[in-house]
mmCIF file of C-alpha atoms in Angstrom:
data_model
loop_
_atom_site.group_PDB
_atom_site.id
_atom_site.type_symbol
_atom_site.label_atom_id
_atom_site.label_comp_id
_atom_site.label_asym_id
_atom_site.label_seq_id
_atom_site.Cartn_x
_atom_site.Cartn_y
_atom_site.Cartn_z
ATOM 1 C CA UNK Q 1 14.185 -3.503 -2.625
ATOM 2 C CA UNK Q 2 16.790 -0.427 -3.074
ATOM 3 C CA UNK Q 3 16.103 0.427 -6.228
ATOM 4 C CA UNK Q 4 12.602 2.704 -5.017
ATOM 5 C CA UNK Q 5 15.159 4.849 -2.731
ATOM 6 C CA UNK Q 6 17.576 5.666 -5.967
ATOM 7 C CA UNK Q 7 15.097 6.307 -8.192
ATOM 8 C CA UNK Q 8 13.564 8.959 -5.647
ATOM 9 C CA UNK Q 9 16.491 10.257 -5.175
ATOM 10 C CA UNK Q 10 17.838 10.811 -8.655
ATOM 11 C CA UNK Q 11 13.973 12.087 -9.169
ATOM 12 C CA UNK Q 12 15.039 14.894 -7.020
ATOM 13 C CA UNK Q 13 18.423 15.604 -8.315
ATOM 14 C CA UNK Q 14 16.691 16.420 -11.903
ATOM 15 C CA UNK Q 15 16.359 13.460 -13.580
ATOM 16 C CA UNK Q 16 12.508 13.392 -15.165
ATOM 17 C CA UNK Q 17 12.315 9.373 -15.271
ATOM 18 C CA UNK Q 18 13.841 8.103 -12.627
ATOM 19 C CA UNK Q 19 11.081 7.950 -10.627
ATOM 20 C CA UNK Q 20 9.498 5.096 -12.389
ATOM 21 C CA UNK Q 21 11.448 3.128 -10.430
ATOM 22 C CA UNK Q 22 10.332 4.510 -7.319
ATOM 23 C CA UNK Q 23 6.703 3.755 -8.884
ATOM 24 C CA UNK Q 24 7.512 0.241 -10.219
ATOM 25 C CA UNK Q 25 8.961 -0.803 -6.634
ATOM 26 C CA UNK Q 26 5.671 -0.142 -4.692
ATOM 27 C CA UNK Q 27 2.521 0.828 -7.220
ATOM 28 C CA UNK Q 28 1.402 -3.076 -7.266
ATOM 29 C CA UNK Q 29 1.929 -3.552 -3.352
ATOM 30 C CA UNK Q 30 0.581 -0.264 -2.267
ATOM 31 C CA UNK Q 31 -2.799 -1.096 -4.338
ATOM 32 C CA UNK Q 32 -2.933 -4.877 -2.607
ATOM 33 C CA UNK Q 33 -2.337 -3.090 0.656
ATOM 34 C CA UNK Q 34 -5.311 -0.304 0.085
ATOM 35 C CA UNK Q 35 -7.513 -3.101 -1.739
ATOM 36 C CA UNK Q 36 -7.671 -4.712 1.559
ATOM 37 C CA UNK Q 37 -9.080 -2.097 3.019
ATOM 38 C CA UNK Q 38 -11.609 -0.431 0.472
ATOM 39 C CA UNK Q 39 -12.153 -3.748 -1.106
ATOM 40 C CA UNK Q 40 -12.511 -1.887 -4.684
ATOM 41 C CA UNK Q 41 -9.635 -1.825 -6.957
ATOM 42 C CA UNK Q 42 -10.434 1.474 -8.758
ATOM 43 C CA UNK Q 43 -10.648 3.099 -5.981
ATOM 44 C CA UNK Q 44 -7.221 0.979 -4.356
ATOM 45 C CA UNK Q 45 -5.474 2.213 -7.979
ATOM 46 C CA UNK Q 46 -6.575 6.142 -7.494
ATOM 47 C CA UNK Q 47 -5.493 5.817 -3.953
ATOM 48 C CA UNK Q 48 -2.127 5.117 -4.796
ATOM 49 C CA UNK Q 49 -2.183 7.453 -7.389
ATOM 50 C CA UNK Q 50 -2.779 9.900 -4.922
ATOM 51 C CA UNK Q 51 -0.128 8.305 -2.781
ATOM 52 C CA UNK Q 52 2.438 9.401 -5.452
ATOM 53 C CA UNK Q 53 0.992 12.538 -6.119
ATOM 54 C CA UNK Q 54 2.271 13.594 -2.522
ATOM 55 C CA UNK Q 55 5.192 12.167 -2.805
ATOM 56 C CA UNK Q 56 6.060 14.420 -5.740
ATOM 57 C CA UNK Q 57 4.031 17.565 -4.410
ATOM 58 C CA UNK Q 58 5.499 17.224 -0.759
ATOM 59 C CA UNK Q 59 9.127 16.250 -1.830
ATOM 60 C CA UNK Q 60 9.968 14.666 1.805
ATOM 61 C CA UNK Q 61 13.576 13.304 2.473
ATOM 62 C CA UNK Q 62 14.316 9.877 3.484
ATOM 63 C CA UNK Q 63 17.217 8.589 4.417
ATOM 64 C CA UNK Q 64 16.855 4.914 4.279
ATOM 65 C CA UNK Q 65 14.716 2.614 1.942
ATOM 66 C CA UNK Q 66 13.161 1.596 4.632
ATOM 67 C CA UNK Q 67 11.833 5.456 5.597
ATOM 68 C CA UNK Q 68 10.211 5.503 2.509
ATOM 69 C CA UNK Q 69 8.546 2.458 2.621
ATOM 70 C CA UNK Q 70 7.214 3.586 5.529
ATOM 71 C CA UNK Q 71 6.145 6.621 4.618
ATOM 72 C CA UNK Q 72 4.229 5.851 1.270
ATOM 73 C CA UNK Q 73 2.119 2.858 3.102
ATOM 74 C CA UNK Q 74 1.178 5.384 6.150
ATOM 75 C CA UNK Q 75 0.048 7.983 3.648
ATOM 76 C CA UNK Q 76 -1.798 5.188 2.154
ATOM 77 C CA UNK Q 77 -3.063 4.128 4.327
ATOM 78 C CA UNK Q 78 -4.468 7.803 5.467
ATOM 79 C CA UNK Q 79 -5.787 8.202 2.048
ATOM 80 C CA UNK Q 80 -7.824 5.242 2.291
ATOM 81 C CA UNK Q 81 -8.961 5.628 5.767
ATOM 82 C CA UNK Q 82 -10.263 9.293 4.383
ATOM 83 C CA UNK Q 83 -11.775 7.829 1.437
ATOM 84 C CA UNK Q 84 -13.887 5.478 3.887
ATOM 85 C CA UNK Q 85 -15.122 7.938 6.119
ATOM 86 C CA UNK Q 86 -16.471 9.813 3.259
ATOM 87 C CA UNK Q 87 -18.863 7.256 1.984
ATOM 88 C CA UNK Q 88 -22.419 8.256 2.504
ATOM 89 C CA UNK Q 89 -23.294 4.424 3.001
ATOM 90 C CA UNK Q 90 -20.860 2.091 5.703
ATOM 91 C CA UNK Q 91 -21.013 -1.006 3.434
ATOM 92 C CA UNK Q 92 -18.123 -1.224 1.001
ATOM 93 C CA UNK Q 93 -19.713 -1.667 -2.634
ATOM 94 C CA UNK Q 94 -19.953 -5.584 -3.820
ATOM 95 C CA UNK Q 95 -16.812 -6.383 -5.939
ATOM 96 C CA UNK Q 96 -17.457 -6.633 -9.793
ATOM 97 C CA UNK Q 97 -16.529 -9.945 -11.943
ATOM 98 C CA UNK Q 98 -13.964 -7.368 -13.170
ATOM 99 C CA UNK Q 99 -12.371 -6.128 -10.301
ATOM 100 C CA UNK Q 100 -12.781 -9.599 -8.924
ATOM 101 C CA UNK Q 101 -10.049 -10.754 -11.693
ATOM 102 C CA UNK Q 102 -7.778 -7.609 -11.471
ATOM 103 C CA UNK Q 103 -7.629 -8.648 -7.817
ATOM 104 C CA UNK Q 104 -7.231 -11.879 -8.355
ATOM 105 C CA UNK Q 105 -4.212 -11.277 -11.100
ATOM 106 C CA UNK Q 106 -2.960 -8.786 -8.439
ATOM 107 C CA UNK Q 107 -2.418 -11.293 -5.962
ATOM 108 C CA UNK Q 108 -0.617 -13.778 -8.393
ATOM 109 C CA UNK Q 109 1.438 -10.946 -8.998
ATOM 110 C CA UNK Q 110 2.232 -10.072 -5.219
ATOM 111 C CA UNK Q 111 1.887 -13.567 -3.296
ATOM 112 C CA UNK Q 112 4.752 -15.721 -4.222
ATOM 113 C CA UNK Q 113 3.671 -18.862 -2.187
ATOM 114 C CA UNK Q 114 0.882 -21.186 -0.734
ATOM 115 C CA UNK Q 115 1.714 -19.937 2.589
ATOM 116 C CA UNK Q 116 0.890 -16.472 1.835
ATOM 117 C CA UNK Q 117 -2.202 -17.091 0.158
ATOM 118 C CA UNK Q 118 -3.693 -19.362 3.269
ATOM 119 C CA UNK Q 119 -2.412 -16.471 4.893
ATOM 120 C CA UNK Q 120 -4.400 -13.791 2.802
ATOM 121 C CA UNK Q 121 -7.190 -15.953 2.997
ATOM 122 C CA UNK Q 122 -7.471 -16.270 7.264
ATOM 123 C CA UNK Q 123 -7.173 -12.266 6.612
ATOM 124 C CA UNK Q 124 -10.201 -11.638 5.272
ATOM 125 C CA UNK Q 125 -11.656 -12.933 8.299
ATOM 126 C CA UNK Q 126 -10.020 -10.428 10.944
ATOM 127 C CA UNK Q 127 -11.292 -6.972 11.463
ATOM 128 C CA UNK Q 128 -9.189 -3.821 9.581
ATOM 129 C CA UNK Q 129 -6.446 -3.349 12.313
ATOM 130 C CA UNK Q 130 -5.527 -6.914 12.995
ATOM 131 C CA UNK Q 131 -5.394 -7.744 8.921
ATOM 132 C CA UNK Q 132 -3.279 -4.190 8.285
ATOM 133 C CA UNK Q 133 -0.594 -5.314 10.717
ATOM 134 C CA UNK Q 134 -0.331 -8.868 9.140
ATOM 135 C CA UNK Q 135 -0.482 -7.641 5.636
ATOM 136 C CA UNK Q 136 2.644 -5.083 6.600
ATOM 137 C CA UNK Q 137 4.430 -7.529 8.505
ATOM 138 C CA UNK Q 138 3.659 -10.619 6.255
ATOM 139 C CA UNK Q 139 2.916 -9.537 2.538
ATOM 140 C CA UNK Q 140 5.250 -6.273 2.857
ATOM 141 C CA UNK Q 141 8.010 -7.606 5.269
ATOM 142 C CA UNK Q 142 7.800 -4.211 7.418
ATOM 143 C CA UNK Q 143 9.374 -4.657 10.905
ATOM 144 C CA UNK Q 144 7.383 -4.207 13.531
ATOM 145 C CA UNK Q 145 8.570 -0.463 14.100
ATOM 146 C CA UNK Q 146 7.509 0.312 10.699
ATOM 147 C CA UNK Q 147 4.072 -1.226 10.856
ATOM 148 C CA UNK Q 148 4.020 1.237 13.875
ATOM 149 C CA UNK Q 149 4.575 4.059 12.098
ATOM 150 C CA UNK Q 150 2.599 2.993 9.001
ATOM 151 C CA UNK Q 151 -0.646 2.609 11.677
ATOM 152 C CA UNK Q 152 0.577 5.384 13.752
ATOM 153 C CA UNK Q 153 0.428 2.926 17.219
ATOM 154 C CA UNK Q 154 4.325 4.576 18.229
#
């Protein structure tokens, strides 16, 4: 995926659409990631929102595809965690028969074979940390320095 880096980059040079690219190459994967851990889609789709909306606010400069990657999933991933601990209750609201099908045509969209979705199913069974580190290194292909970074463990 190179096409996220040069669309943030032209972004910042001045050009007002470019950065639909930059949106198009992680939006989808960055709500599958924070779905995992807030189980609700609306609240997976605002996250990423937000996600974005620091991108363009803080206007950081990568210099590999690989540095933003890393960066949008950790602030993600932040996001969410912040999100959780400001729930009143601890138990994660019961997924709708609506958000059960945009999750369900969300992971058509993302898993592109039966070994994946065995995979995303053993996940659900592991605690937060252990199914964050497989969904980065499996689902997102991060290397093992990014997942790291992305769950601050460097």
């Amino acid at each position: 995926m190179t096409n996220g880096l040069d669309g943030y980059r032209a972004w910042l040079s001045g050009s007002r659409d470019a950065l639909e690219s930059t949106v198009g190459a992680y939006n989808k994967r960055l709500i599958f990631y924070i779905f995992g851990m807030l189980g609700d889609t609306s609240s997976a789709e605002d996250t990423a929102a937000d996600t974005f909306l620091r991108l363009l606010v803080k206007k950081p400069k990568f210099d590999s595809e690989e540095q933003l990657c890393t960066w949008l999933y950790k602030v993600a991933r932040n996001l969410a965690l912040d999100r959780l601990r400001k729930k009143k209750s601890g138990d994660l609201p019961l997924e709708s028969a609506e958000e059960r099908e945009d999750r369900e045509a969300l992971l058509g969209e993302v898993l592109d074979s039966e070994r994946k979705t065995q995979l995303y199913s053993a996940l659900s069974e592991l605690n937060d940390e252990y199914r964050s580190v497989l969904t980065l290194l499996y689902f997102e292909e991060l290397s093992y320095t990014d997942v790291a970074k992305v769950l601050s463990k460097n």
